[in-house]
mmCIF file of C-alpha atoms in Angstrom:
data_model
loop_
_atom_site.group_PDB
_atom_site.id
_atom_site.type_symbol
_atom_site.label_atom_id
_atom_site.label_comp_id
_atom_site.label_asym_id
_atom_site.label_seq_id
_atom_site.Cartn_x
_atom_site.Cartn_y
_atom_site.Cartn_z
ATOM 1 C CA MET A 1 11.610 87.358 51.410
ATOM 2 C CA ASN A 2 13.597 89.507 48.975
ATOM 3 C CA ILE A 3 16.876 88.561 47.293
ATOM 4 C CA SER A 4 19.351 91.058 45.842
ATOM 5 C CA GLY A 5 20.127 88.748 42.881
ATOM 6 C CA ARG A 6 18.688 90.655 39.894
ATOM 7 C CA ASN A 7 17.603 87.746 37.741
ATOM 8 C CA LYS A 8 14.852 85.357 38.756
ATOM 9 C CA LEU A 9 13.614 83.387 35.761
ATOM 10 C CA PRO A 10 10.665 81.081 36.511
ATOM 11 C CA GLY A 11 10.493 77.724 34.749
ATOM 12 C CA LYS A 12 10.115 73.987 35.138
ATOM 13 C CA VAL A 13 12.611 71.241 36.020
ATOM 14 C CA MET A 14 13.135 68.989 32.985
ATOM 15 C CA ASP A 15 16.042 66.808 34.028
ATOM 16 C CA ILE A 16 18.395 66.139 36.937
ATOM 17 C CA LYS A 17 21.724 64.337 36.561
ATOM 18 C CA SER A 18 23.548 63.523 39.798
ATOM 19 C CA GLY A 19 27.237 62.931 40.479
ATOM 20 C CA ALA A 20 28.939 62.306 43.823
ATOM 21 C CA VAL A 21 29.130 65.992 44.771
ATOM 22 C CA MET A 22 27.516 68.075 42.030
ATOM 23 C CA ALA A 23 24.225 67.751 40.171
ATOM 24 C CA GLN A 24 23.166 69.230 36.849
ATOM 25 C CA VAL A 25 19.610 70.545 36.791
ATOM 26 C CA THR A 26 18.056 71.461 33.456
ATOM 27 C CA LEU A 27 15.181 73.922 33.542
ATOM 28 C CA GLU A 28 12.865 74.946 30.747
ATOM 29 C CA ILE A 29 12.323 78.708 30.851
ATOM 30 C CA ASN A 30 10.146 80.283 28.183
ATOM 31 C CA GLY A 31 10.759 77.337 25.883
ATOM 32 C CA GLN A 32 14.526 77.545 26.320
ATOM 33 C CA GLN A 33 16.860 75.259 28.295
ATOM 34 C CA VAL A 34 18.746 76.739 31.245
ATOM 35 C CA VAL A 35 21.377 74.536 32.899
ATOM 36 C CA SER A 36 22.387 74.859 36.550
ATOM 37 C CA ALA A 37 25.212 73.101 38.396
ATOM 38 C CA ILE A 38 24.486 72.926 42.129
ATOM 39 C CA THR A 39 25.425 70.469 44.862
ATOM 40 C CA ASN A 40 23.621 67.150 45.258
ATOM 41 C CA ASP A 41 22.848 68.250 48.791
ATOM 42 C CA SER A 42 20.897 71.213 47.403
ATOM 43 C CA VAL A 43 18.872 68.959 45.111
ATOM 44 C CA ALA A 44 18.061 66.698 48.068
ATOM 45 C CA GLU A 45 17.241 69.537 50.466
ATOM 46 C CA LEU A 46 14.924 71.203 47.938
ATOM 47 C CA GLY A 47 13.449 67.820 46.974
ATOM 48 C CA LEU A 48 13.871 68.814 43.304
ATOM 49 C CA LYS A 49 12.420 66.454 40.708
ATOM 50 C CA PRO A 50 11.449 66.670 37.041
ATOM 51 C CA GLY A 51 8.146 68.473 36.599
ATOM 52 C CA ASP A 52 8.687 70.814 39.555
ATOM 53 C CA THR A 53 8.093 74.511 39.155
ATOM 54 C CA ALA A 54 11.409 76.250 39.931
ATOM 55 C CA THR A 55 13.149 79.558 39.361
ATOM 56 C CA ALA A 56 16.694 80.208 38.162
ATOM 57 C CA LEU A 57 18.448 82.830 40.314
ATOM 58 C CA ILE A 58 21.434 84.589 38.726
ATOM 59 C CA LYS A 59 23.485 87.505 40.135
ATOM 60 C CA ALA A 60 23.951 90.372 37.643
ATOM 61 C CA THR A 61 27.757 90.207 37.996
ATOM 62 C CA ASP A 62 27.621 86.631 36.641
ATOM 63 C CA VAL A 63 25.949 87.596 33.349
ATOM 64 C CA MET A 64 28.231 88.237 30.362
ATOM 65 C CA ILE A 65 27.071 89.672 27.048
ATOM 66 C CA ILE A 66 27.758 88.422 23.534
ATOM 67 C CA LYS A 67 27.231 90.733 20.578
ATOM 68 C CA GLN A 68 26.965 89.205 17.107
ATOM 69 C CA MET B 1 33.376 79.692 17.769
ATOM 70 C CA ASN B 2 32.019 77.546 20.599
ATOM 71 C CA ILE B 3 31.824 78.516 24.276
ATOM 72 C CA SER B 4 31.566 76.045 27.168
ATOM 73 C CA GLY B 5 29.150 78.344 29.057
ATOM 74 C CA ARG B 6 25.891 76.379 29.009
ATOM 75 C CA ASN B 7 23.414 79.244 28.895
ATOM 76 C CA LYS B 8 23.159 81.601 25.929
ATOM 77 C CA LEU B 9 19.895 83.524 26.019
ATOM 78 C CA PRO B 10 19.317 85.782 23.005
ATOM 79 C CA GLY B 11 17.593 89.122 23.532
ATOM 80 C CA LYS B 12 17.727 92.842 22.988
ATOM 81 C CA VAL B 13 19.500 95.648 24.863
ATOM 82 C CA MET B 14 16.902 97.868 26.573
ATOM 83 C CA ASP B 15 19.027 100.121 28.764
ATOM 84 C CA ILE B 16 22.639 100.867 29.697
ATOM 85 C CA LYS B 17 23.647 102.715 32.876
ATOM 86 C CA SER B 18 27.343 103.580 33.193
ATOM 87 C CA GLY B 19 29.480 104.276 36.247
ATOM 88 C CA ALA B 20 33.215 104.942 36.428
ATOM 89 C CA VAL B 21 34.208 101.268 36.246
ATOM 90 C CA MET B 22 31.068 99.140 35.933
ATOM 91 C CA ALA B 23 28.018 99.379 33.696
ATOM 92 C CA GLN B 24 24.585 97.852 34.111
ATOM 93 C CA VAL B 25 23.086 96.467 30.921
ATOM 94 C CA THR B 26 19.419 95.494 30.887
ATOM 95 C CA LEU B 27 18.357 92.984 28.245
ATOM 96 C CA GLU B 28 14.869 91.878 27.312
ATOM 97 C CA ILE B 29 14.802 88.124 26.836
ATOM 98 C CA ASN B 30 11.495 86.468 25.976
ATOM 99 C CA GLY B 31 9.602 89.411 27.449
ATOM 100 C CA GLN B 32 11.548 89.290 30.697
ATOM 101 C CA GLN B 33 14.282 91.624 31.983
ATOM 102 C CA VAL B 34 17.779 90.213 32.499
ATOM 103 C CA VAL B 35 20.339 92.472 34.177
ATOM 104 C CA SER B 36 24.090 92.207 33.589
ATOM 105 C CA ALA B 37 26.904 94.034 35.379
ATOM 106 C CA ILE B 38 29.993 94.243 33.173
ATOM 107 C CA THR B 39 32.835 96.745 32.876
ATOM 108 C CA ASN B 40 32.394 100.025 31.025
ATOM 109 C CA ASP B 41 35.321 98.954 28.881
ATOM 110 C CA SER B 42 33.293 95.943 27.710
ATOM 111 C CA VAL B 43 30.335 98.144 26.778
ATOM 112 C CA ALA B 44 32.660 100.417 24.793
ATOM 113 C CA GLU B 45 34.545 97.589 23.084
ATOM 114 C CA LEU B 46 31.321 95.853 22.035
ATOM 115 C CA GLY B 47 29.770 99.183 21.060
ATOM 116 C CA LEU B 48 26.623 98.177 22.961
ATOM 117 C CA LYS B 49 23.614 100.494 22.717
ATOM 118 C CA PRO B 50 19.880 100.207 23.340
ATOM 119 C CA GLY B 51 18.147 98.352 20.532
ATOM 120 C CA ASP B 52 21.095 96.036 19.829
ATOM 121 C CA THR B 53 20.550 92.331 19.505
ATOM 122 C CA ALA B 54 22.661 90.668 22.202
ATOM 123 C CA THR B 55 22.914 87.376 24.068
ATOM 124 C CA ALA B 56 23.297 86.781 27.811
ATOM 125 C CA LEU B 57 26.022 84.215 28.543
ATOM 126 C CA ILE B 58 25.845 82.486 31.933
ATOM 127 C CA LYS B 59 28.016 79.627 33.245
ATOM 128 C CA ALA B 60 25.982 76.736 34.742
ATOM 129 C CA THR B 61 27.875 76.953 38.051
ATOM 130 C CA ASP B 62 26.531 80.523 38.450
ATOM 131 C CA VAL B 63 22.856 79.494 38.299
ATOM 132 C CA MET B 64 21.104 78.869 41.608
ATOM 133 C CA ILE B 65 17.627 77.365 41.948
ATOM 134 C CA ILE B 66 14.680 78.577 44.006
ATOM 135 C CA LYS B 67 11.818 76.238 44.777
ATOM 136 C CA GLN B 68 8.510 77.711 45.931
ATOM 137 C CA MET C 1 10.732 79.588 49.568
ATOM 138 C CA ASN C 2 13.878 77.471 49.360
ATOM 139 C CA ILE C 3 17.146 78.456 47.674
ATOM 140 C CA SER C 4 19.805 76.002 46.483
ATOM 141 C CA GLY C 5 22.616 78.353 47.598
ATOM 142 C CA ARG C 6 24.237 76.448 50.487
ATOM 143 C CA ASN C 7 25.341 79.355 52.643
ATOM 144 C CA LYS C 8 22.868 81.709 54.307
ATOM 145 C CA LEU C 9 24.553 83.688 57.069
ATOM 146 C CA PRO C 10 22.210 85.941 59.053
ATOM 147 C CA GLY C 11 23.487 89.309 60.229
ATOM 148 C CA LYS C 12 22.913 93.042 60.344
ATOM 149 C CA VAL C 13 23.616 95.819 57.816
ATOM 150 C CA MET C 14 26.360 98.082 59.182
ATOM 151 C CA ASP C 15 27.172 100.308 56.214
ATOM 152 C CA ILE C 16 26.167 100.977 52.606
ATOM 153 C CA LYS C 17 28.403 102.826 50.135
ATOM 154 C CA SER C 18 26.826 103.629 46.774
ATOM 155 C CA GLY C 19 28.396 104.290 43.384
ATOM 156 C CA ALA C 20 26.671 104.901 40.053
ATOM 157 C CA VAL C 21 26.067 101.206 39.325
ATOM 158 C CA MET C 22 27.367 99.132 42.221
ATOM 159 C CA ALA C 23 26.963 99.416 45.981
ATOM 160 C CA GLN C 24 29.054 97.957 48.763
ATOM 161 C CA VAL C 25 27.059 96.584 51.673
ATOM 162 C CA THR C 26 28.870 95.672 54.881
ATOM 163 C CA LEU C 27 27.148 93.178 57.156
ATOM 164 C CA GLU C 28 28.093 92.137 60.658
ATOM 165 C CA ILE C 29 27.748 88.373 61.009
ATOM 166 C CA ASN C 30 28.678 86.777 64.339
ATOM 167 C CA GLY C 31 30.857 89.764 65.191
ATOM 168 C CA GLN C 32 32.703 89.600 61.869
ATOM 169 C CA GLN C 33 32.413 91.895 58.841
ATOM 170 C CA VAL C 34 31.140 90.423 55.565
ATOM 171 C CA VAL C 35 31.293 92.644 52.478
ATOM 172 C CA SER C 36 28.924 92.305 49.532
ATOM 173 C CA ALA C 37 29.047 94.086 46.168
ATOM 174 C CA ILE C 38 25.579 94.238 44.591
ATOM 175 C CA THR C 39 23.876 96.694 42.263
ATOM 176 C CA ASN C 40 22.470 99.973 43.530
ATOM 177 C CA ASP C 41 19.168 98.833 42.079
ATOM 178 C CA SER C 42 19.182 95.875 44.463
ATOM 179 C CA VAL C 43 19.835 98.119 47.457
ATOM 180 C CA ALA C 44 16.935 100.348 46.408
ATOM 181 C CA GLU C 45 14.543 97.484 45.659
ATOM 182 C CA LEU C 46 15.266 95.800 49.000
ATOM 183 C CA GLY C 47 15.158 99.157 50.793
ATOM 184 C CA LEU C 48 18.391 98.202 52.575
ATOM 185 C CA LYS C 49 19.635 100.572 55.260
ATOM 186 C CA PRO C 50 22.054 100.366 58.205
ATOM 187 C CA GLY C 51 20.515 98.518 61.138
ATOM 188 C CA ASP C 52 18.462 96.154 58.959
ATOM 189 C CA THR C 53 18.476 92.457 59.643
ATOM 190 C CA ALA C 54 19.790 90.762 56.479
ATOM 191 C CA THR C 55 21.314 87.480 55.372
ATOM 192 C CA ALA C 56 24.365 86.885 53.177
ATOM 193 C CA LEU C 57 23.667 84.268 50.491
ATOM 194 C CA ILE C 58 26.716 82.555 48.974
ATOM 195 C CA LYS C 59 26.810 79.665 46.469
ATOM 196 C CA ALA C 60 29.135 76.820 47.523
ATOM 197 C CA THR C 61 31.063 77.016 44.225
ATOM 198 C CA ASP C 62 32.039 80.602 45.150
ATOM 199 C CA VAL C 63 33.755 79.641 48.417
ATOM 200 C CA MET C 64 37.518 79.052 48.290
ATOM 201 C CA ILE C 65 39.560 77.623 51.150
ATOM 202 C CA ILE C 66 42.794 78.895 52.658
ATOM 203 C CA LYS C 67 44.922 76.597 54.784
ATOM 204 C CA GLN C 68 47.544 78.150 57.045
ATOM 205 C CA MET D 1 50.635 87.743 51.526
ATOM 206 C CA ASN D 2 47.521 89.841 50.988
ATOM 207 C CA ILE D 3 44.438 88.842 48.990
ATOM 208 C CA SER D 4 41.911 91.286 47.534
ATOM 209 C CA GLY D 5 38.992 88.950 48.381
ATOM 210 C CA ARG D 6 37.096 90.878 51.082
ATOM 211 C CA ASN D 7 35.796 87.988 53.144
ATOM 212 C CA LYS D 8 38.091 85.641 55.046
ATOM 213 C CA LEU D 9 36.141 83.675 57.627
ATOM 214 C CA PRO D 10 38.286 81.436 59.844
ATOM 215 C CA GLY D 11 36.877 78.078 60.918
ATOM 216 C CA LYS D 12 37.457 74.349 61.100
ATOM 217 C CA VAL D 13 36.995 71.553 58.532
ATOM 218 C CA MET D 14 34.126 69.299 59.647
ATOM 219 C CA ASP D 15 33.602 67.056 56.630
ATOM 220 C CA ILE D 16 34.969 66.360 53.146
ATOM 221 C CA LYS D 17 32.976 64.495 50.464
ATOM 222 C CA SER D 18 34.888 63.671 47.286
ATOM 223 C CA GLY D 19 33.656 63.003 43.762
ATOM 224 C CA ALA D 20 35.700 62.363 40.618
ATOM 225 C CA VAL D 21 36.354 66.054 39.938
ATOM 226 C CA MET D 22 34.785 68.149 42.674
ATOM 227 C CA ALA D 23 34.821 67.884 46.458
ATOM 228 C CA GLN D 24 32.469 69.363 49.017
ATOM 229 C CA VAL D 25 34.170 70.748 52.095
ATOM 230 C CA THR D 26 32.051 71.685 55.104
ATOM 231 C CA LEU D 27 33.540 74.186 57.518
ATOM 232 C CA GLU D 28 32.265 75.252 60.916
ATOM 233 C CA ILE D 29 32.561 79.008 61.276
ATOM 234 C CA ASN D 30 31.324 80.629 64.480
ATOM 235 C CA GLY D 31 29.067 77.651 65.118
ATOM 236 C CA GLN D 32 27.557 77.799 61.646
ATOM 237 C CA GLN D 33 28.140 75.475 58.669
ATOM 238 C CA VAL D 34 29.723 76.928 55.531
ATOM 239 C CA VAL D 35 29.880 74.686 52.460
ATOM 240 C CA SER D 36 32.534 75.005 49.752
ATOM 241 C CA ALA D 37 32.739 73.210 46.408
ATOM 242 C CA ILE D 38 36.321 73.055 45.183
ATOM 243 C CA THR D 39 38.257 70.590 43.035
ATOM 244 C CA ASN D 40 39.548 67.307 44.448
ATOM 245 C CA ASP D 41 42.981 68.440 43.330
ATOM 246 C CA SER D 42 42.704 71.416 45.679
ATOM 247 C CA VAL D 43 41.778 69.189 48.607
ATOM 248 C CA ALA D 44 44.764 66.958 47.855
ATOM 249 C CA GLU D 45 47.219 69.819 47.333
ATOM 250 C CA LEU D 46 46.166 71.515 50.578
ATOM 251 C CA GLY D 47 46.108 68.166 52.398
ATOM 252 C CA LEU D 48 42.707 69.139 53.845
ATOM 253 C CA LYS D 49 41.191 66.791 56.416
ATOM 254 C CA PRO D 50 38.518 67.002 59.100
ATOM 255 C CA GLY D 51 39.776 68.862 62.162
ATOM 256 C CA ASP D 52 42.033 71.217 60.177
ATOM 257 C CA THR D 53 41.930 74.930 60.832
ATOM 258 C CA ALA D 54 40.933 76.599 57.548
ATOM 259 C CA THR D 55 39.526 79.879 56.288
ATOM 260 C CA ALA D 56 36.710 80.455 53.803
ATOM 261 C CA LEU D 57 37.666 83.059 51.175
ATOM 262 C CA ILE D 58 34.775 84.764 49.359
ATOM 263 C CA LYS D 59 34.943 87.644 46.848
ATOM 264 C CA ALA D 60 32.512 90.496 47.662
ATOM 265 C CA THR D 61 30.926 90.267 44.188
ATOM 266 C CA ASP D 62 29.855 86.683 45.022
ATOM 267 C CA VAL D 63 27.833 87.672 48.106
ATOM 268 C CA MET D 64 24.105 88.260 47.609
ATOM 269 C CA ILE D 65 21.789 89.705 50.242
ATOM 270 C CA ILE D 66 18.422 88.436 51.441
ATOM 271 C CA LYS D 67 16.102 90.737 53.340
ATOM 272 C CA GLN D 68 13.268 89.196 55.351
ATOM 273 C CA MET E 1 49.574 79.954 53.300
ATOM 274 C CA ASN E 2 47.852 77.817 50.681
ATOM 275 C CA ILE E 3 44.748 78.738 48.690
ATOM 276 C CA SER E 4 42.421 76.236 47.008
ATOM 277 C CA GLY E 5 41.949 78.532 43.983
ATOM 278 C CA ARG E 6 43.659 76.606 41.163
ATOM 279 C CA ASN E 7 44.950 79.504 39.097
ATOM 280 C CA LYS E 8 47.593 81.903 40.371
ATOM 281 C CA LEU E 9 49.118 83.853 37.507
ATOM 282 C CA PRO E 10 51.987 86.156 38.520
ATOM 283 C CA GLY E 11 52.323 89.500 36.756
ATOM 284 C CA LYS E 12 52.670 93.242 37.161
ATOM 285 C CA VAL E 13 50.096 95.989 37.779
ATOM 286 C CA MET E 14 49.872 98.206 34.680
ATOM 287 C CA ASP E 15 46.890 100.415 35.427
ATOM 288 C CA ILE E 16 44.255 101.102 38.099
ATOM 289 C CA LYS E 17 40.971 102.893 37.379
ATOM 290 C CA SER E 18 38.839 103.725 40.420
ATOM 291 C CA GLY E 19 35.108 104.330 40.750
ATOM 292 C CA ALA E 20 33.072 104.982 43.907
ATOM 293 C CA VAL E 21 32.791 101.289 44.829
ATOM 294 C CA MET E 22 34.674 99.197 42.273
ATOM 295 C CA ALA E 23 38.127 99.503 40.749
ATOM 296 C CA GLN E 24 39.516 98.005 37.572
ATOM 297 C CA VAL E 25 43.051 96.689 37.852
ATOM 298 C CA THR E 26 44.933 95.750 34.690
ATOM 299 C CA LEU E 27 47.793 93.294 35.079
ATOM 300 C CA GLU E 28 50.367 92.240 32.520
ATOM 301 C CA ILE E 29 50.876 88.496 32.700
ATOM 302 C CA ASN E 30 53.327 86.888 30.268
ATOM 303 C CA GLY E 31 52.937 89.847 27.917
ATOM 304 C CA GLN E 32 49.139 89.619 27.960
ATOM 305 C CA GLN E 33 46.639 91.930 29.698
ATOM 306 C CA VAL E 34 44.450 90.469 32.452
ATOM 307 C CA VAL E 35 41.678 92.685 33.838
ATOM 308 C CA SER E 36 40.306 92.376 37.383
ATOM 309 C CA ALA E 37 37.320 94.151 38.924
ATOM 310 C CA ILE E 38 37.685 94.353 42.702
ATOM 311 C CA THR E 39 36.478 96.829 45.322
ATOM 312 C CA ASN E 40 38.249 100.139 45.879
ATOM 313 C CA ASP E 41 38.656 99.063 49.475
ATOM 314 C CA SER E 42 40.750 96.089 48.292
ATOM 315 C CA VAL E 43 42.985 98.341 46.203
ATOM 316 C CA ALA E 44 43.498 100.615 49.217
ATOM 317 C CA GLU E 45 44.084 97.790 51.695
ATOM 318 C CA LEU E 46 46.629 96.111 49.411
ATOM 319 C CA GLY E 47 48.205 99.476 48.575
ATOM 320 C CA LEU E 48 48.152 98.467 44.898
ATOM 321 C CA LYS E 49 49.834 100.818 42.432
ATOM 322 C CA PRO E 50 51.164 100.573 38.879
ATOM 323 C CA GLY E 51 54.492 98.756 38.768
ATOM 324 C CA ASP E 52 53.669 96.438 41.676
ATOM 325 C CA THR E 53 54.286 92.737 41.360
ATOM 326 C CA ALA E 54 50.913 91.012 41.827
ATOM 327 C CA THR E 55 49.233 87.690 41.103
ATOM 328 C CA ALA E 56 45.813 87.047 39.572
ATOM 329 C CA LEU E 57 43.851 84.433 41.547
ATOM 330 C CA ILE E 58 41.031 82.659 39.693
ATOM 331 C CA LYS E 59 38.852 79.758 40.912
ATOM 332 C CA ALA E 60 38.642 76.880 38.397
ATOM 333 C CA THR E 61 34.825 77.031 38.383
ATOM 334 C CA ASP E 62 35.097 80.607 37.022
ATOM 335 C CA VAL E 63 37.071 79.619 33.909
ATOM 336 C CA MET E 64 35.095 78.963 30.726
ATOM 337 C CA ILE E 65 36.566 77.497 27.540
ATOM 338 C CA ILE E 66 36.232 78.720 23.970
ATOM 339 C CA LYS E 67 37.045 76.391 21.097
ATOM 340 C CA GLN E 68 37.679 77.903 17.674
ATOM 341 C CA MET F 1 31.189 87.460 17.633
ATOM 342 C CA ASN F 2 32.296 89.596 20.570
ATOM 343 C CA ILE F 3 32.120 88.635 24.262
ATOM 344 C CA SER F 4 32.086 91.123 27.147
ATOM 345 C CA GLY F 5 34.310 88.834 29.275
ATOM 346 C CA ARG F 6 37.580 90.800 29.536
ATOM 347 C CA ASN F 7 40.038 87.937 29.674
ATOM 348 C CA LYS F 8 40.582 85.562 26.776
ATOM 349 C CA LEU F 9 43.825 83.642 27.184
ATOM 350 C CA PRO F 10 44.686 81.361 24.255
ATOM 351 C CA GLY F 11 46.353 78.025 24.966
ATOM 352 C CA LYS F 12 46.279 74.293 24.431
ATOM 353 C CA VAL F 13 44.307 71.501 26.155
ATOM 354 C CA MET F 14 46.722 69.299 28.114
ATOM 355 C CA ASP F 15 44.400 67.061 30.100
ATOM 356 C CA ILE F 16 40.711 66.336 30.685
ATOM 357 C CA LYS F 17 39.409 64.501 33.761
ATOM 358 C CA SER F 18 35.702 63.623 33.724
ATOM 359 C CA GLY F 19 33.280 62.968 36.559
ATOM 360 C CA ALA F 20 29.541 62.279 36.375
ATOM 361 C CA VAL F 21 28.564 65.963 36.088
ATOM 362 C CA MET F 22 31.711 68.086 36.048
ATOM 363 C CA ALA F 23 34.970 67.842 34.132
ATOM 364 C CA GLN F 24 38.344 69.380 34.869
ATOM 365 C CA VAL F 25 40.152 70.734 31.836
ATOM 366 C CA THR F 26 43.801 71.718 32.153
ATOM 367 C CA LEU F 27 45.128 74.197 29.614
ATOM 368 C CA GLU F 28 48.683 75.291 29.014
ATOM 369 C CA ILE F 29 48.798 79.040 28.518
ATOM 370 C CA ASN F 30 52.181 80.684 27.959
ATOM 371 C CA GLY F 31 53.913 77.752 29.651
ATOM 372 C CA GLN F 32 51.659 77.918 32.690
ATOM 373 C CA GLN F 33 48.794 75.578 33.709
ATOM 374 C CA VAL F 34 45.282 76.992 33.877
ATOM 375 C CA VAL F 35 42.570 74.752 35.313
ATOM 376 C CA SER F 36 38.900 75.014 34.366
ATOM 377 C CA ALA F 37 35.918 73.198 35.888
ATOM 378 C CA ILE F 38 33.046 72.971 33.393
ATOM 379 C CA THR F 39 30.269 70.471 32.837
ATOM 380 C CA ASN F 40 30.883 67.161 31.049
ATOM 381 C CA ASP F 41 28.186 68.240 28.623
ATOM 382 C CA SER F 42 30.326 71.242 27.636
ATOM 383 C CA VAL F 43 33.346 69.032 27.016
ATOM 384 C CA ALA F 44 31.230 66.741 24.831
ATOM 385 C CA GLU F 45 29.518 69.561 22.929
ATOM 386 C CA LEU F 46 32.840 71.284 22.193
ATOM 387 C CA GLY F 47 34.471 67.937 21.389
ATOM 388 C CA LEU F 48 37.415 68.966 23.585
ATOM 389 C CA LYS F 49 40.420 66.644 23.636
ATOM 390 C CA PRO F 50 44.093 66.937 24.614
ATOM 391 C CA GLY F 51 46.100 68.777 21.981
ATOM 392 C CA ASP F 52 43.221 71.084 20.989
ATOM 393 C CA THR F 53 43.789 74.792 20.681
ATOM 394 C CA ALA F 54 41.435 76.473 23.164
ATOM 395 C CA THR F 55 41.001 79.776 24.973
ATOM 396 C CA ALA F 56 40.252 80.403 28.653
ATOM 397 C CA LEU F 57 37.468 82.975 29.102
ATOM 398 C CA ILE F 58 37.310 84.723 32.485
ATOM 399 C CA LYS F 59 35.031 87.584 33.570
ATOM 400 C CA ALA F 60 36.899 90.487 35.224
ATOM 401 C CA THR F 61 34.696 90.282 38.350
ATOM 402 C CA ASP F 62 35.997 86.717 38.892
ATOM 403 C CA VAL F 63 39.662 87.756 39.096
ATOM 404 C CA MET F 64 41.099 88.404 42.563
ATOM 405 C CA ILE F 65 44.521 89.896 43.231
ATOM 406 C CA ILE F 66 47.251 88.693 45.567
ATOM 407 C CA LYS F 67 50.028 91.046 46.596
ATOM 408 C CA GLN F 68 53.215 89.551 48.087
#
């Protein structure tokens, strides 16, 4: 299976915080934290839990650039 | 200056491809490619060029998760 | 492979229009047109062409609702 | 009134789950479920309830493509 | 017709720049420029041209916050 | 620091509503309400509170256009 989304960053689930509708999943990717806000239903359907290997998927049009 | 966007991944500009409206900027972040699609006007205003230090900014609600 | 993105709508590629950076891919899904704007690089990497079976992937936070 | 968003998929509200800030609205569109995460304020302002006719609105730049 | 998208900012079209796939539409809203990147097909279908009255529509989950 | 995101609209925080994961921040920008949905963690990290000067940051690809 191939996905058009340009950015697939493999990492590990560090933490999951659940609300009524949304959940916040914190990944560690190359020693850096990456935070994702997805639905609770997604967390349940994927059976996500801390320690899992997981990949962040990000569409190129959703990436901004900061220049110092 | 502080930005709510949860994910700020520092890297280096590797390549810029420009169209009439949009540009594709490829960053290297921790040895991995991250692709951003922003407007040409943004590239010009930031004066982005290969070799620049730059940071990818990604809102948490734009990060999906893939589980293998 | 499992993706958190809630909406996966299977269909068929009807048309691809390519610019310098972005491409517009039109799918037919249940007799209805669905338009996607992705990078040309994605079209090339997936080898997308009219007639292909393909699935639209849409994150729940990107779906608005209109009420008549 | 005309909206630039390319994808307007008419359907019916099947379920609404409300949190403190966000709500998850499940539509049935051509026999398929489409999930939307919008604010509770939007649900209230639109007076959305199960059984309502409603349309999913999705910008083309938010549609990814999966190829099997 | 009612749209869940929280932010509808009325203004005037100042400029349209067209590429092969995407177009950049600049609005003036309360004396400030707001830039939108939509498909060329949307510009054509809406018949957008400089001087038109138009409204920017932005989903709340797409608004970040900067604090100085 | 320079951000590629085209739209930076300065305003004032009027209201913050917090859930378990997400928060809704209402800004007043040129006499008009702009609503943002960000994570609670962002609100805490920025120390956002009503009365604060703050700026809405919106990527051009997230701006749709409505024509009456």
